[in-house]
PDB file of C-alpha atoms in Angstrom:
ATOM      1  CA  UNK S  82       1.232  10.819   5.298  1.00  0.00           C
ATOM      2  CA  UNK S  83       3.841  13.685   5.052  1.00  0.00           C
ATOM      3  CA  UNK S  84       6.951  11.769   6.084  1.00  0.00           C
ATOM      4  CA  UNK S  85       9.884  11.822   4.001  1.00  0.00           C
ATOM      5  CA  UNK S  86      10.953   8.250   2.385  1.00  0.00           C
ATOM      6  CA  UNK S  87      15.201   9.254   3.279  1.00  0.00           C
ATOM      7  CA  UNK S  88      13.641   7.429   6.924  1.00  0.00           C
ATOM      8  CA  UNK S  89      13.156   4.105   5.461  1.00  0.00           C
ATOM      9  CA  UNK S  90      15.352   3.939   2.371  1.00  0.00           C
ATOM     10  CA  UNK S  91      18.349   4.304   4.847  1.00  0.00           C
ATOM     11  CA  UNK S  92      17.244   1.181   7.515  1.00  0.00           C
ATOM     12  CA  UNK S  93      18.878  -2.176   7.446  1.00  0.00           C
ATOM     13  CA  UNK S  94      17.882  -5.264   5.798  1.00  0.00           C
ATOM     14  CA  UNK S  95      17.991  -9.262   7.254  1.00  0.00           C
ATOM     15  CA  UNK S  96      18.541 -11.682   5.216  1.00  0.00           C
ATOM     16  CA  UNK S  97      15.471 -14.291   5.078  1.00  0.00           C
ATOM     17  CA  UNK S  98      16.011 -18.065   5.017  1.00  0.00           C
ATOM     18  CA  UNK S  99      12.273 -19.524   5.009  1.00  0.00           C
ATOM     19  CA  UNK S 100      11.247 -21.180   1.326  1.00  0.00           C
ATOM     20  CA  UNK S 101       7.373 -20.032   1.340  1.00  0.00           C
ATOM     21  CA  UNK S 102       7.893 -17.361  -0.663  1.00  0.00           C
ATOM     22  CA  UNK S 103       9.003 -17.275  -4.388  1.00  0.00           C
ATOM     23  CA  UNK S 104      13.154 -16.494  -4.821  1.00  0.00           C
ATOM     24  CA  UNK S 105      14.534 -14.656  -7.297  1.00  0.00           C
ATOM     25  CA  UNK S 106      17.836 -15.592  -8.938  1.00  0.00           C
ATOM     26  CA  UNK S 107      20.471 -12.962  -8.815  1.00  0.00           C
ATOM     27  CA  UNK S 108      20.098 -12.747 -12.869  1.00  0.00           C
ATOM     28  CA  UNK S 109      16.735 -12.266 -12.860  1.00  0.00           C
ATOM     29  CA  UNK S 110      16.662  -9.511 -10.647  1.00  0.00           C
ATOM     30  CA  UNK S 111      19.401  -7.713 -12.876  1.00  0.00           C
ATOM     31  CA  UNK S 112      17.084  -7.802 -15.679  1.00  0.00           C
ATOM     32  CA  UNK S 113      13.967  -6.974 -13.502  1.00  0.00           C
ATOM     33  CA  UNK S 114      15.924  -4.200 -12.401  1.00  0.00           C
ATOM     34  CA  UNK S 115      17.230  -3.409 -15.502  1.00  0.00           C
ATOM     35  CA  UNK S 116      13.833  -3.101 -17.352  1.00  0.00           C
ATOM     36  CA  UNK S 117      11.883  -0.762 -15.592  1.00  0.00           C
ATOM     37  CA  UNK S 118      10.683  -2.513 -12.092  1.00  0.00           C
ATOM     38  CA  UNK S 119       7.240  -3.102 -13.213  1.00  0.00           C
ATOM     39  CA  UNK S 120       8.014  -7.194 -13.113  1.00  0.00           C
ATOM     40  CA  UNK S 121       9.544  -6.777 -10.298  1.00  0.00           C
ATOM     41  CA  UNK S 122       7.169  -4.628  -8.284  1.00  0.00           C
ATOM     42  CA  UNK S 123       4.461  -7.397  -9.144  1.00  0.00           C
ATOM     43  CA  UNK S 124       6.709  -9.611  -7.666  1.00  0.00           C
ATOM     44  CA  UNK S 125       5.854  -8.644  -4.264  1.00  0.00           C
ATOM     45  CA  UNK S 126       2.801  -5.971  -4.964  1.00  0.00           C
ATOM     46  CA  UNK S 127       0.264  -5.919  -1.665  1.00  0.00           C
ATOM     47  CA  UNK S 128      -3.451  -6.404  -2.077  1.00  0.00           C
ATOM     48  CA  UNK S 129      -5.226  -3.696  -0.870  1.00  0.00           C
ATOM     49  CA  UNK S 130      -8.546  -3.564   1.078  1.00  0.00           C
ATOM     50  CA  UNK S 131     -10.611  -0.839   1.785  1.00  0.00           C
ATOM     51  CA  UNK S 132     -13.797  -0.912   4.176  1.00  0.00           C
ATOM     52  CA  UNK S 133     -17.035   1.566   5.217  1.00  0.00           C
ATOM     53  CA  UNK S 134     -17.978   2.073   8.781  1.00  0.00           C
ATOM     54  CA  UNK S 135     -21.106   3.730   9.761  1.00  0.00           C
ATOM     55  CA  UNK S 136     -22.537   3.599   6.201  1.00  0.00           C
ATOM     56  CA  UNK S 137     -19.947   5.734   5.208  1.00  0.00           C
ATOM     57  CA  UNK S 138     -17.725   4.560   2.241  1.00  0.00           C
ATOM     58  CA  UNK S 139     -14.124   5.456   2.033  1.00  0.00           C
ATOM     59  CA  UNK S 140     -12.256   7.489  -0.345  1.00  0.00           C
ATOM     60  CA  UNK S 141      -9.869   5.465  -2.943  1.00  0.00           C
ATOM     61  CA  UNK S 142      -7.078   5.607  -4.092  1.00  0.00           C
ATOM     62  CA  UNK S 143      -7.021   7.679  -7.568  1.00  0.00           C
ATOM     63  CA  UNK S 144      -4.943   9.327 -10.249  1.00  0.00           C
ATOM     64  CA  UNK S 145      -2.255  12.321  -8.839  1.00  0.00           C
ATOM     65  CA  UNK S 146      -2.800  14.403 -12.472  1.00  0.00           C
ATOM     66  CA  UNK S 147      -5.220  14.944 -15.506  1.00  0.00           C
ATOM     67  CA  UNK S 148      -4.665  13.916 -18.811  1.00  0.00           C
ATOM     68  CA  UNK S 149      -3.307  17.308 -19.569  1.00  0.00           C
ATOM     69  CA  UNK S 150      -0.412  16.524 -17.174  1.00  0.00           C
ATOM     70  CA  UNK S 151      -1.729  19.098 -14.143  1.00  0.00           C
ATOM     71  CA  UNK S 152      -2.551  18.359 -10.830  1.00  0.00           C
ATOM     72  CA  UNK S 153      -5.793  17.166  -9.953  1.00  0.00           C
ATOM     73  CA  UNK S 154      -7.609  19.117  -7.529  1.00  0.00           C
ATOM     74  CA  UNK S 155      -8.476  18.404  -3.815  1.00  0.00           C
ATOM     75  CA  UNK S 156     -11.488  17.301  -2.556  1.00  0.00           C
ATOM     76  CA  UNK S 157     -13.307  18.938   0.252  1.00  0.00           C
ATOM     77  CA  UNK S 158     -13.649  17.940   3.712  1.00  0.00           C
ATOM     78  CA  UNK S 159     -16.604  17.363   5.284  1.00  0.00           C
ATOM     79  CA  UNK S 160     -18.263  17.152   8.630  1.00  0.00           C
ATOM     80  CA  UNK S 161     -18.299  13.506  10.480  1.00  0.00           C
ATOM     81  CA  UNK S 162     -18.662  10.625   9.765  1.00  0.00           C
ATOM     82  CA  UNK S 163     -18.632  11.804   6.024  1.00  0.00           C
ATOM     83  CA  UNK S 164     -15.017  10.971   5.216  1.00  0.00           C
ATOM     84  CA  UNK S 165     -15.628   9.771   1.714  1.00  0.00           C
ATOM     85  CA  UNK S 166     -17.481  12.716   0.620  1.00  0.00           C
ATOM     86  CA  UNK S 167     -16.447  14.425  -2.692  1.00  0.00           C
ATOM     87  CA  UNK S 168     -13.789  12.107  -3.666  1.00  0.00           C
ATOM     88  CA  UNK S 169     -13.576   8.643  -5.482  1.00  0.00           C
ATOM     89  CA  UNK S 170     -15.495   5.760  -4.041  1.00  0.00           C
ATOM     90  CA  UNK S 171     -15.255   2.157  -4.381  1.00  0.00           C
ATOM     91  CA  UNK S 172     -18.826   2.459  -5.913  1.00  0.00           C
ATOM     92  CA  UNK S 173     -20.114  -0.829  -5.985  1.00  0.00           C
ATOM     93  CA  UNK S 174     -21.314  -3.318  -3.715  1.00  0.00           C
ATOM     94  CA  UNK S 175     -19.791  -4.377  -0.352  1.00  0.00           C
ATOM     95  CA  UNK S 176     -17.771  -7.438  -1.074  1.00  0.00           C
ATOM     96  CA  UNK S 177     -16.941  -7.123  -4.833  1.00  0.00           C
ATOM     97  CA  UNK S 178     -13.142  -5.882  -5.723  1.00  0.00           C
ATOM     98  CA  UNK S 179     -12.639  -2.157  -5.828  1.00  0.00           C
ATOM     99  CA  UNK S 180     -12.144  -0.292  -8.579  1.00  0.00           C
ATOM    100  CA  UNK S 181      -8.694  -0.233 -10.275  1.00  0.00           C
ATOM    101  CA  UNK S 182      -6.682   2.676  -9.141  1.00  0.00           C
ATOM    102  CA  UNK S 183      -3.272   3.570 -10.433  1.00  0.00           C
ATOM    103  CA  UNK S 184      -0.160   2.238  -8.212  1.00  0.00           C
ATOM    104  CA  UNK S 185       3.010   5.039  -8.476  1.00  0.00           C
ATOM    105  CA  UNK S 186       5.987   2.715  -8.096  1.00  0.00           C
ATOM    106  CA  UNK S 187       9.578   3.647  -7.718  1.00  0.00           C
ATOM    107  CA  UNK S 188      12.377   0.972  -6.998  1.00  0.00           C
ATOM    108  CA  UNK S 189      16.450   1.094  -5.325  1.00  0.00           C
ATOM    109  CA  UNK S 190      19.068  -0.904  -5.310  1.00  0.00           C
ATOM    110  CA  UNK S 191      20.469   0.350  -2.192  1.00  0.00           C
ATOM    111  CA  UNK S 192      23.452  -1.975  -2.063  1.00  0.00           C
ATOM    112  CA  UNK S 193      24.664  -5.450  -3.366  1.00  0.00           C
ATOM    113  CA  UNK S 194      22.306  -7.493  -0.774  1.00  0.00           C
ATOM    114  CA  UNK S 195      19.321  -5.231  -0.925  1.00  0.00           C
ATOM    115  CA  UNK S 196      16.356  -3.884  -2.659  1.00  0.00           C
ATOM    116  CA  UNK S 197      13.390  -1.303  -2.165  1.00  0.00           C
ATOM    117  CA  UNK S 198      10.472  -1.330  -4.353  1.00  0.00           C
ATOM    118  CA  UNK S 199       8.204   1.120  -3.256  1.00  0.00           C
ATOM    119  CA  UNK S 200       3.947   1.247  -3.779  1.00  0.00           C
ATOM    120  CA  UNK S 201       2.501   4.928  -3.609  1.00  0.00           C
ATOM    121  CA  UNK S 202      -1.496   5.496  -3.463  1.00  0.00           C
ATOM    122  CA  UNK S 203      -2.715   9.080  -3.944  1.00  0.00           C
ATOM    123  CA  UNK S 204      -5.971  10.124  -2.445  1.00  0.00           C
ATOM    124  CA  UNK S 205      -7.417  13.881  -3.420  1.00  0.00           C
ATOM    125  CA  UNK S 206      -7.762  14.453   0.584  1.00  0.00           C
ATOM    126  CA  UNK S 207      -7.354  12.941   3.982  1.00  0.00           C
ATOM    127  CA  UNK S 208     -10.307  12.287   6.835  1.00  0.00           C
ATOM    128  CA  UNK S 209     -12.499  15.217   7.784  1.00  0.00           C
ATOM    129  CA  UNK S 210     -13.435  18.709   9.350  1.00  0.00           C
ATOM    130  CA  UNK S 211     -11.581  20.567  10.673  1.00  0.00           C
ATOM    131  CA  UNK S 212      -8.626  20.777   8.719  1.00  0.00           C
ATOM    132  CA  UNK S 213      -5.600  20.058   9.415  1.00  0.00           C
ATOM    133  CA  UNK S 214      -7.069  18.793  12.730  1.00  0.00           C
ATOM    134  CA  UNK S 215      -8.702  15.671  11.171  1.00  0.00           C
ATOM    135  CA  UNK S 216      -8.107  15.551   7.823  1.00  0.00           C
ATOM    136  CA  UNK S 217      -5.943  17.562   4.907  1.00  0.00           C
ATOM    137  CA  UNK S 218      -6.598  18.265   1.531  1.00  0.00           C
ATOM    138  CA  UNK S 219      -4.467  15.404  -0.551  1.00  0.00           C
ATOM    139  CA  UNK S 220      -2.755  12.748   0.667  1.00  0.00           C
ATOM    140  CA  UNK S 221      -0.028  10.064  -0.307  1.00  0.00           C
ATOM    141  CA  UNK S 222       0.341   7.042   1.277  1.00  0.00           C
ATOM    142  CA  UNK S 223       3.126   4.662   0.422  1.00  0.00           C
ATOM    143  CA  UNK S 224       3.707   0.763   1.221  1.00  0.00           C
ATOM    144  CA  UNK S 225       8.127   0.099   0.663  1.00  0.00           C
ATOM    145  CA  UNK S 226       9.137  -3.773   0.414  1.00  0.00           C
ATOM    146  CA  UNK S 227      12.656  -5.079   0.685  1.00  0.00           C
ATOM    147  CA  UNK S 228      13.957  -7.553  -1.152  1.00  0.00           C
ATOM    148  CA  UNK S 229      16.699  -9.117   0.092  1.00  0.00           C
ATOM    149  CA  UNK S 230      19.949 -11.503  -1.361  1.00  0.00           C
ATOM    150  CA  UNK S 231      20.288 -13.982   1.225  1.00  0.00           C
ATOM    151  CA  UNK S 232      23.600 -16.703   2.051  1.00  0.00           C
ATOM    152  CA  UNK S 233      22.024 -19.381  -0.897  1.00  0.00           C
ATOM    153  CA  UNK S 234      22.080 -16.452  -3.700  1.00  0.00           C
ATOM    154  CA  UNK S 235      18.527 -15.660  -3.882  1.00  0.00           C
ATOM    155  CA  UNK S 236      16.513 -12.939  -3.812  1.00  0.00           C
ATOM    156  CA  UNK S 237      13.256 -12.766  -1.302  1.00  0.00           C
ATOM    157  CA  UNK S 238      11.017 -10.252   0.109  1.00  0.00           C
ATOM    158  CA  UNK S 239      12.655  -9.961   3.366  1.00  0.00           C
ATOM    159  CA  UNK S 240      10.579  -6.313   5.261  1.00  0.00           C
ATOM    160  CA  UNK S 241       7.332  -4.586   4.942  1.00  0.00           C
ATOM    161  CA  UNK S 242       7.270  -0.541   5.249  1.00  0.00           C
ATOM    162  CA  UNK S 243       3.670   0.497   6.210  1.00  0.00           C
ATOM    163  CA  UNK S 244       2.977   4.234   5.913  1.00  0.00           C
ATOM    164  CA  UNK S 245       1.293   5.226   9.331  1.00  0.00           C
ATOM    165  CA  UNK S 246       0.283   9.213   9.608  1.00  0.00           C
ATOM    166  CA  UNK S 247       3.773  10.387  10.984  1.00  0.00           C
ATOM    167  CA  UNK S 248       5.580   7.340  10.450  1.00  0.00           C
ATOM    168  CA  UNK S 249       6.095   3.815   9.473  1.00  0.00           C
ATOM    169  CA  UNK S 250       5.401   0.769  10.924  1.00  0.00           C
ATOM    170  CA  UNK S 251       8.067  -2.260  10.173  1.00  0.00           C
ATOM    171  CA  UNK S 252       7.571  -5.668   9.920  1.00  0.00           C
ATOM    172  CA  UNK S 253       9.689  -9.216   9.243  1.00  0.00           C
ATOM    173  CA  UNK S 254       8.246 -10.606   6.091  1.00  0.00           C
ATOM    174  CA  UNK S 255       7.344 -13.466   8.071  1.00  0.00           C
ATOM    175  CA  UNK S 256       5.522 -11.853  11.171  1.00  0.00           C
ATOM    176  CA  UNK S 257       3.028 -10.204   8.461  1.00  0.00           C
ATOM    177  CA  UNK S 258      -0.509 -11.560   9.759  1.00  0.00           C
ATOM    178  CA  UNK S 259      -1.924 -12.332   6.250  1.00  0.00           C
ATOM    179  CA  UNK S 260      -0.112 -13.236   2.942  1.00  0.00           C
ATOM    180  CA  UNK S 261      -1.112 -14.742  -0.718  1.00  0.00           C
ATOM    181  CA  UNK S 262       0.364 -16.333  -3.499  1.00  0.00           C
ATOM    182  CA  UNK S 263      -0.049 -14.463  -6.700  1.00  0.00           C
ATOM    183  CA  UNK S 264      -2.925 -17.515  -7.186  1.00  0.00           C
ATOM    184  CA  UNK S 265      -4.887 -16.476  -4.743  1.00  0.00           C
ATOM    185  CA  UNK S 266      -5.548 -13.234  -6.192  1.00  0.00           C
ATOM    186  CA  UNK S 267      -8.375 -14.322  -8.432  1.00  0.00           C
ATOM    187  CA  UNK S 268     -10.342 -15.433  -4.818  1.00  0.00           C
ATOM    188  CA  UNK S 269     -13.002 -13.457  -2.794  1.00  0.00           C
ATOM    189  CA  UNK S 270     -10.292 -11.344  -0.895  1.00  0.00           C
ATOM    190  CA  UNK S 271      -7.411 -13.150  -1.832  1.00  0.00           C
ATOM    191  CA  UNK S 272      -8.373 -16.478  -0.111  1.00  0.00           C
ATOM    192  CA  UNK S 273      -7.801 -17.612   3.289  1.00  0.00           C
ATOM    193  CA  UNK S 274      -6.264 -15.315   6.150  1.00  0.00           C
ATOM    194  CA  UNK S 275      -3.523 -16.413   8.358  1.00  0.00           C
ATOM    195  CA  UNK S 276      -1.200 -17.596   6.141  1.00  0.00           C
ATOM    196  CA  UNK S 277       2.665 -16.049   6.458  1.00  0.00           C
ATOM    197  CA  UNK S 278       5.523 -16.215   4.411  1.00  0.00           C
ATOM    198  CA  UNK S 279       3.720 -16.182   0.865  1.00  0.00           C
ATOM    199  CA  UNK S 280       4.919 -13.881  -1.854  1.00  0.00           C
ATOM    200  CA  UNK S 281       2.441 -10.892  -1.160  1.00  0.00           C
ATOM    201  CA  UNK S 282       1.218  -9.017   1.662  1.00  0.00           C
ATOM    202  CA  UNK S 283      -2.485  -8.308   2.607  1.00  0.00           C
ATOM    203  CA  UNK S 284      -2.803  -4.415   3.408  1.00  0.00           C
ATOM    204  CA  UNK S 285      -5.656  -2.607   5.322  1.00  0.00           C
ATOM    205  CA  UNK S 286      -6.074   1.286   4.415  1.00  0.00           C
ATOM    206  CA  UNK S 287      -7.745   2.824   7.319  1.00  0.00           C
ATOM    207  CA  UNK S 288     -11.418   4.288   6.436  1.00  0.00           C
ATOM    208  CA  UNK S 289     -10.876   8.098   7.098  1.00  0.00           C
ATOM    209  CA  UNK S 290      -6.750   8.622   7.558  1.00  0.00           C
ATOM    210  CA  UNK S 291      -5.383   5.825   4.796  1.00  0.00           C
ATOM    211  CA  UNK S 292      -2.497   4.761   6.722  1.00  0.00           C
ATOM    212  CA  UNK S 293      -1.726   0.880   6.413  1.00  0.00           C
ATOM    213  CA  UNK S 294      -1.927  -1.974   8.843  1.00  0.00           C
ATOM    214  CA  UNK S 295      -1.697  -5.761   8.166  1.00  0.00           C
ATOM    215  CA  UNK S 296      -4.237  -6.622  10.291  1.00  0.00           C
ATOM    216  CA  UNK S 297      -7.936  -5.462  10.262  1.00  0.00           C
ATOM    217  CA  UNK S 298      -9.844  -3.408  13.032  1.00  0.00           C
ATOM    218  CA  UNK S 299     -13.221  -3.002  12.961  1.00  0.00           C
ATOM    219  CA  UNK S 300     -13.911  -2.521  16.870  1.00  0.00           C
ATOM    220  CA  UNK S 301     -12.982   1.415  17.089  1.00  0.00           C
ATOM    221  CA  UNK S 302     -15.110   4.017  14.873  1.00  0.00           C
ATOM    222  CA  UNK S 303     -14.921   7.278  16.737  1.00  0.00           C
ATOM    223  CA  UNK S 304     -13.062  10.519  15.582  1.00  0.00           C
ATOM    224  CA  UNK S 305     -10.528  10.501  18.027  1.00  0.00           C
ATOM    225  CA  UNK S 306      -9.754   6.663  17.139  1.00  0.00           C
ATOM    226  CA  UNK S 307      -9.013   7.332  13.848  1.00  0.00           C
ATOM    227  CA  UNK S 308      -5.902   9.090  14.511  1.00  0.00           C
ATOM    228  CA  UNK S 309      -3.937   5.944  16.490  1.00  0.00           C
ATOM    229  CA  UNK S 310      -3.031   2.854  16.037  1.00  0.00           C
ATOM    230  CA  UNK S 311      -7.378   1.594  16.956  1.00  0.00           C
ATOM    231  CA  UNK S 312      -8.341   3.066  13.543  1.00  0.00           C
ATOM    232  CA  UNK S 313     -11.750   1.701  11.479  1.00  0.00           C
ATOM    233  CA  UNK S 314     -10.227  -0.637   8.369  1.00  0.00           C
ATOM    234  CA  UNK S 315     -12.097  -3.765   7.034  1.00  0.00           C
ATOM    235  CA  UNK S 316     -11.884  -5.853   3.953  1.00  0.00           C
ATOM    236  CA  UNK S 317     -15.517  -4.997   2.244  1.00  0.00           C
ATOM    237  CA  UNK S 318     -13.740  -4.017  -1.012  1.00  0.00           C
ATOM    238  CA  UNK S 319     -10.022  -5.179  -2.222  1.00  0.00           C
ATOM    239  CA  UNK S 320      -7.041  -4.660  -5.369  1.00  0.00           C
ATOM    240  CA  UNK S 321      -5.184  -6.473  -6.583  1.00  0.00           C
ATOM    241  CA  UNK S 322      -2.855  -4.669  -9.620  1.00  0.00           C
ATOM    242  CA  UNK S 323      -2.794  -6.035 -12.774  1.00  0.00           C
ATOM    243  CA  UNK S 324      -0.090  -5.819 -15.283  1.00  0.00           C
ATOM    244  CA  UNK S 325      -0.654  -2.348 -17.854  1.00  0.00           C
ATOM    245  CA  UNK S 326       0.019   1.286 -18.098  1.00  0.00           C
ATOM    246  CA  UNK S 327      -2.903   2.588 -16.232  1.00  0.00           C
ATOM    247  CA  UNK S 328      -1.923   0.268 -13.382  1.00  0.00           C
ATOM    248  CA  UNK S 329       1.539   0.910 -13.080  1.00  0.00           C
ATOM    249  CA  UNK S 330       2.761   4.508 -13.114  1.00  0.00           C
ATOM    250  CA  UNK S 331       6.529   5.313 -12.259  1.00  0.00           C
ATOM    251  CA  UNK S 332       7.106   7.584  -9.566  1.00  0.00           C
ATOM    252  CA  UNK S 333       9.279  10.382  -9.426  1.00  0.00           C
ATOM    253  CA  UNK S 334      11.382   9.855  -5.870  1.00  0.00           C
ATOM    254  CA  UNK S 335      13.342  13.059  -6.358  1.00  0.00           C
ATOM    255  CA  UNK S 336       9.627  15.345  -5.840  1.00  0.00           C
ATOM    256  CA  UNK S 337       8.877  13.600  -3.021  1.00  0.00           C
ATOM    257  CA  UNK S 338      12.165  12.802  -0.797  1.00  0.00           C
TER     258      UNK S 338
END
């Protein structure tokens, strides 16, 4: 995903009137805002699921720099259907959570009704041979909710942002196929699917490219699949971020815009 965020921090926002999800009060999302967006980001934060095909494992999601500050280096592409070769793997068992991975966060108030928080995942490359036809060396991948002030005062999330190879794909809060309460996080995959309008958003990260759906897809596993909208993703591992510095990095907007 190479697509500049100035696309999606510029779209309009609707005002949601459902009461499924949790509102914010106008003064609590002052001081959320106001204190660094980490409370706030959790307010709406996606879980995350990541799935194999072909006995293959994917790459996940890892850290963009070393402890001495520099970049981390890319990982090498290999042939097909090796797409999580040489980079970070989930590592254990089919079914068990993944392994926690560091969630680069920036957040906007873009106007008196409206609010972007947005998630960034960094991955040390991007599908397989040959580059730059199938895959890349590094790749971000972002997920941008809006949070808007509706009619009563409150604040909800109100749009979804998935990042999706040269673009985005947009939905109403409420159309998202699968949604949890932040109580549903401690379940086997977050709970139940099929459930709209809760507080946070179920996202599938395609196997070899990483873009982001909200539905899964597990019917489709050929190269040339992998780059539309049929792309492998499946829900063998998942994330859910927890509160703490290792989870919640803030993300410079300006080196990336």
């Amino acid at each position: 995903m190479r697509t500049s965020l100035k696309q999606v921090l510029a779209a309009g926002c609707l005002a949601a009137t459902a009461s499924a999800v949790t509102p914010i009060s106008d003064s609590d999302m002052n001081q959320m805002l106001n204190e660094g967006g980490v409370s706030l980001a959790m307010r709406a934060q996606p879980m995350f699921f990541f799935g194999q095909a072909m006995n293959h494992p994917p790459c996940i999601p890892t850290f963009a720099t070393s402890p001495d500050g520099n970049q981390v280096p890319s990982s090498k592409l290999c042939d097909w259907p090796d797409v999580g070769c040489d980079c970070r793997n989930p590592g254990v068992g089919i079914g068990n959570p993944s392994p926690s991975f560091p969630i680069y966060y920036s957040y906007k108030k873009c106007s008196d009704t409206s609010v972007r928080v947005v998630y960034n995942l960094f991955y040390t490359k991007d599908g397989n041979n040959p580059d730059k036809v199938f895959g890349h060396p590094y790749d971000w991948e972002r997920v941008i909710v809006v949070f808007t002030k509706a009619t009563d005062g409150k604040w909800r999330p109100d749009q979804l942002f998935l990042s999706q190879h040269s673009g985005y794909g947009r939905l109403q809060w409420a159309k998202i196929h699968n949604t949890i309460n932040t109580k549903d996080a401690t379940k086997p995959r977050g709970g139940d699917d099929r459930r709209r309008y809760l507080d946070h958003p179920k996202v599938y990260v395609e196997w070899s490219k990483h873009a982001h759906r909200d539905t899964r897809n597990t019917g489709w596993s050929n190269p040339l699949s992998q780059l539309t909208d049929d792309a492998f993703r499946s829900n063998d591992w998942w994330y859910f971020p927890k509160r703490g510095k290792e989870s919640w990095r803030i993300f410079s907007s300006k080196s990336f815009l």
